[in-house]
Amino acid sequence: MTSLSEEVLLVVKKVRQKKQDGTLYLMAERIAWGPEGKDRFTVSHLYADIRCQKISPDGKAKVQLQLVLHTGESTTFHFANESTALKDREAAKELLQQLLPKFKKKANKELEEKNRMLQEDPVLFQLYKDLVVSQVISAEEFWANRSGGINNTDPSPYNNKQEVGISGAFLADIRPQTDGCNGLRYNLTADIIESIFRTYPAVKQKYSENVPHNLTEKEFWTRFFQSHYFHRDRINTGTQDIFSECAKQDEKGLKTLVTQGVKNPLVDLQSLEDKTLDEGYGICTTQPSTSNANKSVKDSSNSAIIKRFNHHSAMVLAAGSRRGELASDQASETSSTDGNSRDSDFFQPPVKKVKLQEAIEFEDLQRENRPKTVPLNLKKSDRYAHGPVPLQSQQYTTSQDIINSVNYIRHEMASYKPSLTQVLSSTAATSAIAALSPGGVLMQGGAQQAINQMVPTEVQGELKHLYVAAGELLRHFWSCFPVNTLFLEEKVIKMKSNLERFQMTKLHPFKEKIQRQYLSTNVSF
Amino acid sequence: MLELKRTLDAKGHGVLEMPSGTGKTISLLSLIVAYQRAFPLEVTKLIYCSRTVPEIEKVVEELRKLMEFYTKETGESNNFLALALSSRKNLCIHPEVSSLRFGKEVDGKCHSLTASYVRAQHHSNPNLPVCRFYEEFDSVGRQVPLPAGIYNLDDLKAFGRRKGWCPYYLARYSILHANIVVYSYHYLLDPKIADLVSKELAKKSVVVFDEAHNIDNVCIDSMSVNITRRTLDRCQTNVDTLQNTIHKIKETDAAKLREEYRRLVEGLKEANVARETDIYLANPVLPDEILQEAVPGSIRTAEHFVGFMRRFLEYLKSRLRVQHVVQESAPQFLKDIFEKVCIDRKPLRFCAERLQSLLRTLEIADIADFSAVTLISNFATLVSTYSQGFTIIIEPFEDRTPTIANPVLHFSCMDPSIAIKPVFQRFQSVVITSGTLSPLDIYPRILDFRPVTMASFTMTLARTCLCPLIVGRGNDQVALSSKFETREDFAVIRNYGNLLLEMSAIVPDGIVAFFTSYVYMENIVASWYEQGILENIQRNKLIFIETQDAAETSMALEKYQEACENGRGAILLSVARGKVSEGIDFVHHYGRAVIMFGVPYVYTQSRILKARLEYLRDQFQIRENDFLTFDAMRHAAQCVGRAIRGKTDYGLMIFADKRYARADKRGKLPRWIQEHINDGSLNLTVDEAVQLSKHFLRQMAQPFRQEDQLGLSLLTLEQLESEEMLQKITQIAHQT
């Protein structure tokens, strides 16, 4: 066995994998399986690599457990011990259930981080493809340099990922199923529990108070579903219900929300009306009296439903917008919003102004104001317009020079007097004309083409990639200097070989290709 | 503009229907302001009345823009003074008073600090609290008029703070010489407030009632009185207090009462002179005839008047002791009261005036305490003044709870023209405008005036940004309707739920659904909950529901907007005729679809409504059914119109009731909605509606740029001046 030092948490015998009998080991950090009779593992997965586990349905003949890895591969174990197969599987499943989440976070974070970085940054992705996939440098090296750099420079843009809100219908998702004998089954998942806690902090508080001292988890949820709290239309009856307090808290929360009033004056119905009629005036629209005596039970249950819907939606909304852990206790939440409400008096006029402006402004009537752009400041605009030109035309003449020379020529021409004694010989003249006509020796530069027109875009793209990749490698290389540790020395050597390899595998083929296709151009790398 | 100009030229009244968001306010403002500048002697003042406080503020902001434009174009700042006026609650800057939440409290507290005798007492006893802002204003504020400019509510407050003046009284004082006044239409229509605030406004004013589709109800509300047993009890204590105060005063300061008596003998001459010289807006509670006479001797002394009130009160109490519903006209009531307790018509008519005078004489600090006796005296005056247009209904119990005695005397006004008549008579031009005034001809009839112009405008659209659909059937071909017989039908409720569910899946952001009444909504929500429809909807969007509590609803509304804002999407279930349907706009993503479940008829069993319908039939020859349909359709249009607030906005309008497909209903919708209803969208099933909306939404989601509108619904200056466009415009104008 390779790692006897590891703590083995569970051993399950008679587990088949790929039609081979063997033993399944669950250890502290990984799960492993070895075929019978051999003392090494043919299958070994770190928990961190496992995305999830799946089990075969209860009714199935084969009792199986499948592990799905982050890479997408999966491994299936078949529990073959007839008598205890189910029990074995349950045991393994339970244990995995406890273990996986612990590792999940750690592993996922890194992996997801890298994944996201690659997805968000196409240049990086290309670089990754160029360097890692083509095995110029290893993935670790790539990331070692990269992640450090990025985390140091600017970690914030990667952290403000949008938080996932809560589905408004999470309670509806727990559809009760009748189990046939006068009972109901509710399926709760970790997600739903999370949602309940985030939406109803009061329940979470109850949960932490009662579980596991007074109730088991199961009992807690059973009571939750039995309580009137869950069934919004039922009227509160018993006081022994532990959730009656939650309902009261909710009521209180709703009240504070209501008394806080609204910040947007345009939706404040109370201050909408300018002058309310005095009491006693007006057509009395028979208002149902507020006393509960003449209200039927149905009516009040109906209005309870309406209240609860408003509250539920508000809570879901609040849970979605609350930052991280703030969701934990309601006390802090209400106090913080209380603070807001006190401030709101000060802030009200600006809010009002903004809202009013919004209300009276029409976008389409505004003068079009284009997005402000930074003007491009070019020293040599012809270079920008034409792109890099072949080497010959390197001797630049400034426009001033040209103007000067034109002036000079014009001047010359004006005062030109043919001195017929010193004319060229006719042969010299023809050769000069030939040289100056298109295609002639002196006219080569005139027909100059910009390189960007001569070279097809894919070649340009490739060149760009190579340039970036070479830059990246060189960065790695130069980051080793000054070489003052052994590690750095090693790295320099490795980077040198990397660079050479890069030259061999990437640059040379490219150069050859270019040479083959564009012999005329003077390519040098 | 053309129609408006015509109205102003003719110095007459007009009714204009213009879809919301097409610049109704700004065109009204700009033309009238231009008119004011061109003919400063013809039109001296613009009184712009709107409905809610935010709307008032919006108008002022638009006006500010207009004035900025003037200064920019002409290069000189014009000396217009424009200001908004609102209740004390919105204008008070007194630290203690303004912290009170309810308008009535603020008014009461303000009164107790600023009443004249309180201030007089303050002179002798400086410990008595007074409002320093009012004192400051009173001593110096009136001398210098408010500098020209545009004052919104907040600007007034800021100005008041800077100067240490009370913004409310400053505004009330300044409206007299302001060029433009923007306030709520209660200030003109409610005689109690109008008498205080607006009666001195110049005759050469143009009055605009914006959002006036409900103006008849406002008129009626302001003139109607309800008296319950509680009112009478409170009135009783009021009268007792009055009696005690009179006794006390008699011992200490009898001269004061004598002085009052003398004044009353001289009669209400002062008021009469004022009215004759046409300084004041007429007060319908204070009819002309009584101004000619002195207060009758029987109630001239304070004790006699209190005794008189006591008798009247006892009579009302006995009337409330009935066991069955009584309905009678004002003359019948007067006859009865004469027979039973020998109260004549004449003293009754002076009741309100006499009480005011007494309250002033007795130096009652808190008028709010005496609201009950004021109410009764107003009732007395009204019932004895108007023999027509009012009805008295005494109900011993509520219809729904016949066992619990809760007698109410409704003295309800049935003729909205009574309250608005002085406005039409006094001001040279009154313009009634709203997004939904169809059918136009009914307003002049019920408000009893003769308009110079009546016009309904539509929107010129570069793209059809509204999509009215009439869903008449469910997928199972069950006819959808909210009519009484099928109200409890599960199939209908289920299909309604289905419609909402399907819509919630395809419409982005916000959906607003309106029900015909609160009870109906409660029932439907409950049965949707039982059927699990709501849970399914929750998968798509969050659900918020209007409740009867305004504060709770405000919170729900804010959360609803938040949910629309952050992309989660939400549904607001609301009630037609409710506060939400009246005052809240759902612009852009706040309302991508409006669903109107059912036709929002009023509760027709109410006796008051029945009486009104009868009155309408007898007096104005408006058939009951016509009026009911008109009323229902204007509310439906109001509801669906909430979603479209401009050309760049877009939204679905779903009328979920098969009755909408009928010509008599459809024809009563505003023109700008009607012209987009084609035969293909008349009696759809839920599925068909979903298909059409999907198509519509996909089209609308395409980017909509300014260039797309140019030349169609948006004109550059050159285009506007071009011959071709002018022709087109006149052509459109002729069509209307």
PDB file of N, CA, C and O in Angstrom, chain A residues 488-508:
ATOM      1  N   LEU A 488      15.891  30.000  -7.995  1.00  0.00           N
ATOM      2  CA  LEU A 488      15.835  30.884  -9.148  1.00  0.00           C
ATOM      3  C   LEU A 488      16.791  30.429 -10.235  1.00  0.00           C
ATOM      4  O   LEU A 488      16.475  30.508 -11.430  1.00  0.00           O
ATOM      5  N   GLU A 489      17.926  29.947  -9.790  1.00  0.00           N
ATOM      6  CA  GLU A 489      18.897  29.476 -10.771  1.00  0.00           C
ATOM      7  C   GLU A 489      18.318  28.350 -11.591  1.00  0.00           C
ATOM      8  O   GLU A 489      18.358  28.363 -12.817  1.00  0.00           O
ATOM      9  N   GLU A 490      17.732  27.432 -10.847  1.00  0.00           N
ATOM     10  CA  GLU A 490      17.078  26.311 -11.534  1.00  0.00           C
ATOM     11  C   GLU A 490      16.052  26.834 -12.520  1.00  0.00           C
ATOM     12  O   GLU A 490      15.955  26.376 -13.652  1.00  0.00           O
ATOM     13  N   LYS A 491      15.315  27.822 -12.052  1.00  0.00           N
ATOM     14  CA  LYS A 491      14.235  28.320 -12.878  1.00  0.00           C
ATOM     15  C   LYS A 491      14.781  28.997 -14.136  1.00  0.00           C
ATOM     16  O   LYS A 491      14.214  28.834 -15.228  1.00  0.00           O
ATOM     17  N   VAL A 492      15.872  29.724 -13.948  1.00  0.00           N
ATOM     18  CA  VAL A 492      16.457  30.375 -15.108  1.00  0.00           C
ATOM     19  C   VAL A 492      16.825  29.335 -16.152  1.00  0.00           C
ATOM     20  O   VAL A 492      16.516  29.486 -17.347  1.00  0.00           O
ATOM     21  N   ILE A 493      17.441  28.275 -15.662  1.00  0.00           N
ATOM     22  CA  ILE A 493      17.854  27.233 -16.609  1.00  0.00           C
ATOM     23  C   ILE A 493      16.637  26.646 -17.291  1.00  0.00           C
ATOM     24  O   ILE A 493      16.583  26.471 -18.511  1.00  0.00           O
ATOM     25  N   LYS A 494      15.618  26.408 -16.451  1.00  0.00           N
ATOM     26  CA  LYS A 494      14.417  25.820 -17.027  1.00  0.00           C
ATOM     27  C   LYS A 494      13.787  26.769 -18.042  1.00  0.00           C
ATOM     28  O   LYS A 494      13.351  26.357 -19.111  1.00  0.00           O
ATOM     29  N   MET A 495      13.758  28.022 -17.691  1.00  0.00           N
ATOM     30  CA  MET A 495      13.149  28.986 -18.584  1.00  0.00           C
ATOM     31  C   MET A 495      13.935  29.108 -19.881  1.00  0.00           C
ATOM     32  O   MET A 495      13.353  29.304 -20.956  1.00  0.00           O
ATOM     33  N   LYS A 496      15.251  28.969 -19.712  1.00  0.00           N
ATOM     34  CA  LYS A 496      16.055  29.051 -20.926  1.00  0.00           C
ATOM     35  C   LYS A 496      15.686  27.916 -21.862  1.00  0.00           C
ATOM     36  O   LYS A 496      15.446  28.130 -23.054  1.00  0.00           O
ATOM     37  N   SER A 497      15.602  26.731 -21.249  1.00  0.00           N
ATOM     38  CA  SER A 497      15.233  25.595 -22.105  1.00  0.00           C
ATOM     39  C   SER A 497      13.837  25.782 -22.662  1.00  0.00           C
ATOM     40  O   SER A 497      13.551  25.449 -23.805  1.00  0.00           O
ATOM     41  N   ASN A 498      12.965  26.366 -21.822  1.00  0.00           N
ATOM     42  CA  ASN A 498      11.611  26.654 -22.296  1.00  0.00           C
ATOM     43  C   ASN A 498      11.633  27.562 -23.504  1.00  0.00           C
ATOM     44  O   ASN A 498      10.930  27.329 -24.497  1.00  0.00           O
ATOM     45  N   LEU A 499      12.442  28.579 -23.376  1.00  0.00           N
ATOM     46  CA  LEU A 499      12.526  29.543 -24.472  1.00  0.00           C
ATOM     47  C   LEU A 499      13.044  28.876 -25.731  1.00  0.00           C
ATOM     48  O   LEU A 499      12.524  29.092 -26.829  1.00  0.00           O
ATOM     49  N   GLU A 500      14.042  28.060 -25.517  1.00  0.00           N
ATOM     50  CA  GLU A 500      14.589  27.369 -26.687  1.00  0.00           C
ATOM     51  C   GLU A 500      13.539  26.472 -27.311  1.00  0.00           C
ATOM     52  O   GLU A 500      13.374  26.421 -28.531  1.00  0.00           O
ATOM     53  N   ARG A 501      12.836  25.786 -26.395  1.00  0.00           N
ATOM     54  CA  ARG A 501      11.825  24.893 -26.912  1.00  0.00           C
ATOM     55  C   ARG A 501      10.760  25.694 -27.678  1.00  0.00           C
ATOM     56  O   ARG A 501      10.277  25.288 -28.723  1.00  0.00           O
ATOM     57  N   PHE A 502      10.440  26.831 -27.135  1.00  0.00           N
ATOM     58  CA  PHE A 502       9.455  27.681 -27.795  1.00  0.00           C
ATOM     59  C   PHE A 502       9.925  28.082 -29.180  1.00  0.00           C
ATOM     60  O   PHE A 502       9.183  28.027 -30.157  1.00  0.00           O
ATOM     61  N   GLN A 503      11.211  28.410 -29.205  1.00  0.00           N
ATOM     62  CA  GLN A 503      11.744  28.795 -30.499  1.00  0.00           C
ATOM     63  C   GLN A 503      11.651  27.638 -31.473  1.00  0.00           C
ATOM     64  O   GLN A 503      11.266  27.809 -32.627  1.00  0.00           O
ATOM     65  N   MET A 504      11.984  26.465 -30.968  1.00  0.00           N
ATOM     66  CA  MET A 504      11.998  25.292 -31.835  1.00  0.00           C
ATOM     67  C   MET A 504      10.572  24.942 -32.281  1.00  0.00           C
ATOM     68  O   MET A 504      10.320  24.730 -33.466  1.00  0.00           O
ATOM     69  N   THR A 505       9.672  24.851 -31.286  1.00  0.00           N
ATOM     70  CA  THR A 505       8.354  24.313 -31.640  1.00  0.00           C
ATOM     71  C   THR A 505       7.461  25.336 -32.298  1.00  0.00           C
ATOM     72  O   THR A 505       6.588  24.997 -33.092  1.00  0.00           O
ATOM     73  N   LYS A 506       7.645  26.581 -31.935  1.00  0.00           N
ATOM     74  CA  LYS A 506       6.672  27.550 -32.438  1.00  0.00           C
ATOM     75  C   LYS A 506       7.265  28.510 -33.468  1.00  0.00           C
ATOM     76  O   LYS A 506       6.722  28.688 -34.542  1.00  0.00           O
ATOM     77  N   LEU A 507       8.372  29.109 -33.061  1.00  0.00           N
ATOM     78  CA  LEU A 507       8.872  30.177 -33.919  1.00  0.00           C
ATOM     79  C   LEU A 507       9.396  29.660 -35.245  1.00  0.00           C
ATOM     80  O   LEU A 507       9.082  30.193 -36.301  1.00  0.00           O
ATOM     81  N   HIS A 508      10.200  28.592 -35.150  1.00  0.00           N
ATOM     82  CA  HIS A 508      10.799  28.094 -36.388  1.00  0.00           C
ATOM     83  C   HIS A 508       9.773  27.653 -37.400  1.00  0.00           C
ATOM     84  O   HIS A 508       9.844  28.069 -38.570  1.00  0.00           O
TER      85      HIS A 508
END
